[in-house]
Amino acid sequence: MSRKLLAALCAGAATAVAIVVPLATSASAAACVAPWSAASVYTGGQTASHNGRNWSAKWWTQGETPGAAQVWADQGTCGGNTTPPGTCSAPDWVAGRAYRTGDIVRYTDGKYYIAEHDNPGYDPTISTWYWNPHTCSGTTTTTTTTSPNPSGFVVSEAQFNQMFPNRNPFYTYQGLTAALSAYPAFANTGGDTIRKQEAAAFLANTSHETGGLVHIVEQNQANYPHYCDPNQSYGCPAGQAAYYGRGPIQLSWNFNYKAAGDALGLPLLTNPWLVQQDAAVAWKTALWYWNTQNGPGTMTAHSAMVNSRGFGETIRSINGALECNGGNPAQVQSRVTKYQQFTQILGVAPGGNLYC
């Protein structure tokens, strides 16, 4: 699939907001209700769980993350248990060790902290987004059991933010996780190692294509009219210059918009702008290419990762001879370096066959 260098519509980095969330005071936390979904619509009074807490919608909302939007009222910690009276047996905090929402640690000052969001071992005293003080009163203490990432994706939101510290706010984690339902086998095939390797490979390639999830569309507008293939029977109903590169893997050409739209049930041939307006749609088009298209290679990138053919084969499926077999070794190295960084964040070996 042809693509050019892209440009940022907005090069500003997403800024983390420090939010202090009050801890539940009951001796036993309530059960977690159904997990929050970015794709679902919630009306006033409806509830959802997110990051180990229950939330209640104050009014109509969709895609607004509990804990980061005022539309949600905090209902307290969920899924917890109670330790015996007079005890507080939390392990010592270790810098660089991955923690999940609900984990409780004892810091070097002797005080206790609870993880409000997954994090790769951030200092509990410098971020109230990731950690909050936790009270061990000497009579009872409320703790939260460690649970898997609420999204079900092998990459947590904290890890995603660590991978893309300067990403365009358009490329949301919620948009990515909402798109996963389109291709449920993605990062969900094989053992834990394979799942994490595929997620890292996909995100490494999207990082390379978009300058770290900064660029949304192709910059050189002079190229835009070139992506209309007049030999297709359906032509270019959105206009000759409408099918330029967009999204995490820079979907381009009218025939690719037609194929992706048909596969996803979206009107991308007539409305290609959806890819730059809706984060979930943008991520779905990238997953469409990753899971279904061989490109200039001999297999899909998904097949390459789940069948242990290696990261190098994913590069071949995306850019083929333009980069592989000595075509552009610097670009190949850039992709490989990013993949190695992301597998390190996920705590998994990168495997073999990294180059093409």
Coordinates of C-alpha atoms in Angstrom, one line a residue:
M1 CA 0.0 0.0 0.0
S2 CA 1.5 3.3 -1.1
R3 CA 2.1 6.0 1.5
K4 CA 4.1 9.2 1.9
L5 CA 5.5 11.1 4.9
L6 CA 2.7 12.5 7.0
A7 CA 2.2 15.8 8.8
A8 CA 0.6 16.6 12.1
L9 CA -2.7 18.3 12.2
C10 CA -1.8 18.9 15.8
A11 CA 1.6 18.2 17.2
G12 CA 0.7 18.9 20.8
A13 CA 1.3 16.2 23.3
A14 CA -1.5 14.9 25.4
T15 CA -1.1 16.2 28.9
A16 CA -1.8 13.9 31.9
V17 CA -4.1 15.5 34.4
A18 CA -3.5 14.8 38.1
I19 CA -6.7 13.7 39.7
V20 CA -7.1 12.9 43.3
V21 CA -9.7 10.2 43.8
P22 CA -11.0 9.6 47.3
L23 CA -10.6 6.1 48.7
A24 CA -13.5 3.9 49.7
T25 CA -14.0 3.9 53.4
S26 CA -16.1 0.8 53.8
A27 CA -14.5 -2.4 55.2
S28 CA -15.4 -4.4 52.1
A29 CA -15.5 -2.9 48.6
A30 CA -18.5 -3.5 46.4
A31 CA -18.5 -5.8 43.5
C32 CA -17.4 -4.3 40.1
V33 CA -20.3 -3.6 37.7
A34 CA -19.9 -4.1 34.0
P35 CA -16.7 -2.6 32.6
W36 CA -16.8 0.9 31.0
S37 CA -16.7 0.9 27.2
A38 CA -15.7 3.9 25.1
A39 CA -18.1 2.8 22.4
S40 CA -21.2 2.6 24.7
V41 CA -23.6 5.4 25.4
Y42 CA -24.5 6.0 29.1
T43 CA -27.3 8.1 30.5
G44 CA -27.8 9.6 33.9
G45 CA -27.7 7.0 36.7
Q46 CA -26.1 4.2 34.6
T47 CA -23.0 2.6 36.1
A48 CA -19.7 1.2 34.8
S49 CA -16.5 0.0 36.4
H50 CA -13.1 1.3 35.3
N51 CA -9.6 0.9 36.8
G52 CA -10.8 -0.9 39.9
R53 CA -13.6 1.6 40.8
N54 CA -17.3 1.8 40.1
W55 CA -18.7 5.0 38.5
S56 CA -22.1 6.5 37.9
A57 CA -23.0 8.7 34.9
K58 CA -24.4 12.1 35.8
W59 CA -25.8 12.7 32.4
W60 CA -25.5 11.4 28.8
T61 CA -21.9 10.5 27.9
Q62 CA -20.0 8.5 25.3
G63 CA -16.2 8.0 25.1
E64 CA -15.5 10.1 28.2
T65 CA -13.2 8.2 30.5
P66 CA -14.3 7.7 34.1
G67 CA -11.9 9.4 36.4
A68 CA -10.9 11.9 33.8
A69 CA -14.3 13.5 33.0
Q70 CA -16.6 15.3 35.3
V71 CA -19.6 13.5 33.9
W72 CA -18.7 10.5 36.1
A73 CA -19.4 10.3 39.8
D74 CA -17.0 8.0 41.7
Q75 CA -18.8 5.2 43.6
G76 CA -15.7 3.9 45.3
T77 CA -13.3 0.9 45.0
C78 CA -14.8 -2.3 43.7
G79 CA -13.8 -6.0 43.9
G80 CA -12.0 -5.6 47.2
N81 CA -11.5 -7.6 50.4
T82 CA -10.7 -6.8 54.0
T83 CA -7.4 -7.7 55.7
P84 CA -7.5 -8.9 59.3
P85 CA -7.9 -6.1 61.9
G86 CA -4.7 -4.3 62.9
T87 CA -2.7 -5.5 59.9
C88 CA -1.4 -3.8 56.7
S89 CA 0.8 -6.4 54.9
A90 CA 1.7 -4.5 51.7
P91 CA 5.0 -5.2 50.0
D92 CA 7.7 -2.5 49.6
W93 CA 7.5 -0.4 46.5
V94 CA 10.1 -1.2 43.9
A95 CA 11.1 1.4 41.2
G96 CA 10.6 0.0 37.7
R97 CA 8.3 -2.9 38.7
A98 CA 5.0 -2.9 36.9
Y99 CA 1.9 -2.3 39.1
R100 CA -1.7 -2.7 38.3
T101 CA -4.7 -0.8 39.5
G102 CA -5.5 -1.6 43.1
D103 CA -2.0 -2.7 44.1
I104 CA -0.9 -1.4 47.5
V105 CA 2.7 -0.7 48.4
R106 CA 4.7 0.6 51.3
Y107 CA 6.9 3.5 50.2
T108 CA 10.3 4.3 51.6
D109 CA 8.8 6.9 54.0
G110 CA 6.8 4.1 55.6
K111 CA 3.5 5.2 54.3
Y112 CA 1.1 3.2 52.1
Y113 CA -0.1 4.0 48.6
I114 CA -2.7 2.4 46.3
A115 CA -2.3 2.4 42.5
E116 CA -5.2 4.3 40.8
H117 CA -4.0 3.3 37.3
D118 CA -1.6 0.7 35.9
N119 CA 2.0 2.1 35.8
P120 CA 5.5 0.8 35.2
G121 CA 6.8 1.6 38.7
Y122 CA 6.4 5.3 39.0
D123 CA 7.3 7.0 42.3
P124 CA 4.1 7.1 44.4
T125 CA 4.8 10.6 45.7
I126 CA 5.0 12.4 42.4
S127 CA 1.8 11.5 40.6
T128 CA -1.7 11.4 42.1
W129 CA -2.9 10.1 38.7
Y130 CA -1.1 6.8 39.2
W131 CA -1.0 6.6 43.1
N132 CA -3.0 7.9 46.0
P133 CA -2.2 7.7 49.8
H134 CA -3.7 4.6 51.4
T135 CA -4.8 4.6 55.1
C136 CA -3.9 1.7 57.3
S137 CA -5.8 2.7 60.5
G138 CA -4.8 -0.2 62.7
T139 CA -8.3 -1.5 62.9
T140 CA -9.3 -2.3 59.3
T141 CA -7.9 -1.5 55.9
T142 CA -9.6 -1.7 52.6
T143 CA -7.6 -3.3 49.8
T144 CA -8.4 -4.0 46.2
T145 CA -7.6 -7.3 44.6
T146 CA -5.3 -7.1 41.6
S147 CA -7.2 -7.6 38.4
P148 CA -6.3 -7.8 34.7
N149 CA -6.2 -4.7 32.6
P150 CA -9.9 -3.6 32.4
S151 CA -9.8 -3.2 28.6
G152 CA -8.7 -6.8 28.1
F153 CA -5.8 -5.6 25.8
V154 CA -2.3 -6.8 26.6
V155 CA -1.1 -3.2 26.6
S156 CA -2.4 -1.1 29.5
E157 CA -3.3 2.5 29.2
A158 CA -0.2 3.4 31.3
Q159 CA 2.1 1.4 29.0
F160 CA 0.4 3.0 25.9
N161 CA 1.1 6.5 27.4
Q162 CA 4.7 5.4 28.1
M163 CA 5.1 4.3 24.5
F164 CA 3.7 7.5 23.0
P165 CA 4.5 10.4 25.4
N166 CA 4.1 13.0 22.7
R167 CA 1.2 11.5 20.8
N168 CA -1.5 13.6 19.2
P169 CA -4.6 13.7 21.5
F170 CA -6.6 12.3 18.5
Y171 CA -5.0 8.9 19.0
T172 CA -6.7 7.8 22.2
Y173 CA -6.2 4.5 24.0
Q174 CA -10.0 4.3 24.3
G175 CA -10.2 4.6 20.5
L176 CA -7.7 1.7 20.1
T177 CA -9.5 -0.6 22.6
A178 CA -12.9 0.2 21.0
A179 CA -11.5 -0.9 17.7
L180 CA -10.2 -4.2 18.9
S181 CA -13.6 -5.9 18.5
A182 CA -13.3 -5.6 14.7
Y183 CA -10.5 -8.1 14.8
P184 CA -10.7 -10.2 18.0
A185 CA -7.8 -12.5 17.0
F186 CA -5.4 -9.5 17.1
A187 CA -3.0 -9.7 20.1
N188 CA -5.3 -12.4 21.4
T189 CA -3.8 -15.5 19.6
G190 CA -1.3 -17.9 21.2
G191 CA 0.4 -17.5 24.6
D192 CA 1.1 -14.3 26.5
T193 CA 4.5 -13.9 24.8
I194 CA 3.0 -14.0 21.3
R195 CA 0.1 -11.7 22.2
K196 CA 2.5 -9.1 23.6
Q197 CA 4.9 -9.4 20.7
E198 CA 2.1 -8.8 18.2
A199 CA 0.8 -5.8 20.1
A200 CA 4.3 -4.3 20.3
A201 CA 4.9 -5.0 16.6
F202 CA 1.7 -3.3 15.5
L203 CA 2.3 -0.3 17.7
A204 CA 5.9 0.0 16.6
N205 CA 5.0 0.1 13.0
T206 CA 2.2 2.7 13.6
S207 CA 4.7 4.7 15.6
H208 CA 7.1 4.7 12.7
E209 CA 4.4 5.6 10.2
T210 CA 3.1 8.5 12.2
G211 CA 6.1 9.9 14.0
G212 CA 5.1 8.6 17.3
L213 CA 1.3 8.9 16.8
V214 CA 1.7 12.6 16.0
H215 CA 0.7 12.7 12.3
I216 CA -2.9 12.1 11.3
V217 CA -2.8 12.9 7.6
E218 CA -0.3 13.1 4.8
Q219 CA 1.5 16.5 4.6
N220 CA 2.3 16.9 1.0
Q221 CA -1.1 18.0 -0.5
A222 CA 0.4 17.9 -4.0
N223 CA 0.2 14.1 -3.7
Y224 CA -3.4 13.9 -2.9
P225 CA -4.8 13.7 -6.4
H226 CA -2.5 10.8 -7.2
Y227 CA -4.4 8.4 -4.9
C228 CA -7.5 8.1 -7.2
D229 CA -7.3 5.1 -9.5
P230 CA -9.7 5.9 -12.3
N231 CA -9.6 2.2 -13.5
Q232 CA -11.9 1.2 -10.6
S233 CA -15.5 0.8 -11.6
Y234 CA -16.7 2.8 -8.6
G235 CA -14.3 5.7 -9.3
C236 CA -13.6 8.3 -6.6
P237 CA -17.1 9.6 -5.5
A238 CA -15.6 11.7 -2.7
G239 CA -13.4 13.6 -5.2
Q240 CA -10.1 12.9 -6.9
A241 CA -8.0 14.4 -4.0
A242 CA -9.9 12.7 -1.2
Y243 CA -8.0 9.4 -0.7
Y244 CA -4.7 10.6 0.8
G245 CA -3.0 8.8 3.7
R246 CA -4.8 8.9 7.0
G247 CA -4.6 7.1 10.3
P248 CA -2.0 4.9 12.2
I249 CA -0.9 3.0 9.0
Q250 CA -1.8 5.8 6.6
L251 CA -4.6 4.3 4.6
S252 CA -4.5 5.6 1.0
W253 CA -5.9 5.0 -2.5
N254 CA -9.6 4.8 -3.3
F255 CA -9.4 1.0 -3.7
N256 CA -8.1 0.6 -0.1
Y257 CA -10.8 2.9 1.3
K258 CA -13.4 0.8 -0.6
A259 CA -12.0 -2.5 0.7
A260 CA -11.5 -1.3 4.3
G261 CA -15.0 0.2 4.3
D262 CA -16.6 -2.9 3.0
A263 CA -14.8 -5.1 5.6
L264 CA -15.6 -2.8 8.5
G265 CA -19.1 -1.8 7.4
L266 CA -18.2 1.8 7.1
P267 CA -18.8 4.3 4.2
L268 CA -15.2 5.1 3.7
L269 CA -15.3 5.3 -0.1
T270 CA -17.9 8.1 0.1
N271 CA -16.7 9.6 3.4
P272 CA -12.9 8.9 3.7
W273 CA -12.7 11.8 6.2
L274 CA -14.1 9.5 8.9
V275 CA -10.6 8.1 9.3
Q276 CA -9.2 11.5 10.5
Q277 CA -12.3 12.4 12.5
D278 CA -13.0 9.3 14.6
A279 CA -10.2 7.7 16.5
A280 CA -11.8 4.3 16.7
V281 CA -12.3 4.3 12.9
A282 CA -8.7 5.3 12.4
W283 CA -7.5 2.4 14.5
K284 CA -9.9 0.0 12.8
T285 CA -8.4 0.8 9.4
A286 CA -4.9 0.1 10.7
L287 CA -6.1 -3.2 12.2
W288 CA -7.8 -4.0 8.9
Y289 CA -4.6 -3.7 7.0
W290 CA -2.6 -5.5 9.7
N291 CA -5.0 -8.5 9.9
T292 CA -6.1 -8.9 6.3
Q293 CA -3.7 -7.5 3.8
N294 CA -0.4 -9.1 2.6
G295 CA 0.6 -5.8 1.0
P296 CA 3.9 -6.3 -0.9
G297 CA 4.7 -9.3 1.4
T298 CA 3.7 -12.9 1.3
M299 CA 1.5 -12.9 4.4
T300 CA -0.4 -10.6 6.7
A301 CA 1.5 -8.9 9.5
H302 CA -0.8 -10.7 12.0
S303 CA 0.2 -14.1 10.5
A304 CA 3.8 -13.2 10.6
M305 CA 3.7 -12.6 14.4
V306 CA 1.4 -15.4 15.4
N307 CA 3.3 -17.9 13.3
S308 CA 6.7 -16.8 14.6
R309 CA 8.0 -15.5 11.3
G310 CA 9.3 -12.4 13.1
F311 CA 9.0 -8.7 13.1
G312 CA 10.9 -8.4 9.9
E313 CA 8.0 -10.0 8.0
T314 CA 5.6 -7.3 9.2
I315 CA 7.9 -4.6 7.7
R316 CA 7.8 -6.6 4.4
S317 CA 4.0 -6.7 4.5
I318 CA 3.9 -2.9 4.9
N319 CA 6.6 -1.5 2.7
G320 CA 8.2 -4.5 0.9
A321 CA 11.1 -3.7 -1.4
L322 CA 10.9 0.0 -0.5
E323 CA 12.7 -0.9 2.7
C324 CA 13.5 -4.6 2.7
N325 CA 16.4 -6.4 1.0
G326 CA 18.6 -3.3 1.3
G327 CA 16.0 -0.9 0.0
N328 CA 16.2 1.5 3.0
P329 CA 18.1 -0.1 5.9
A330 CA 17.8 3.1 8.0
Q331 CA 14.0 2.9 8.0
V332 CA 14.1 -0.8 8.8
Q333 CA 16.4 -0.1 11.8
S334 CA 14.0 2.7 13.0
R335 CA 11.1 0.2 13.1
V336 CA 13.2 -2.5 14.8
T337 CA 14.5 -0.1 17.4
K338 CA 11.0 1.0 18.3
Y339 CA 9.8 -2.6 18.4
Q340 CA 12.6 -3.5 20.8
Q341 CA 11.6 -0.5 23.0
F342 CA 8.0 -1.5 23.1
T343 CA 8.7 -5.2 23.9
Q344 CA 10.8 -4.0 26.8
I345 CA 8.0 -1.9 28.1
L346 CA 5.7 -5.0 27.9
G347 CA 8.3 -7.2 29.6
V348 CA 8.7 -9.7 26.7
A349 CA 11.6 -10.8 24.5
P350 CA 11.4 -9.5 20.9
G351 CA 12.1 -12.9 19.3
G352 CA 14.1 -13.5 16.2
N353 CA 14.0 -12.5 12.6
L354 CA 13.8 -8.8 13.3
Y355 CA 15.0 -7.6 10.0
C356 CA 13.9 -8.0 6.4

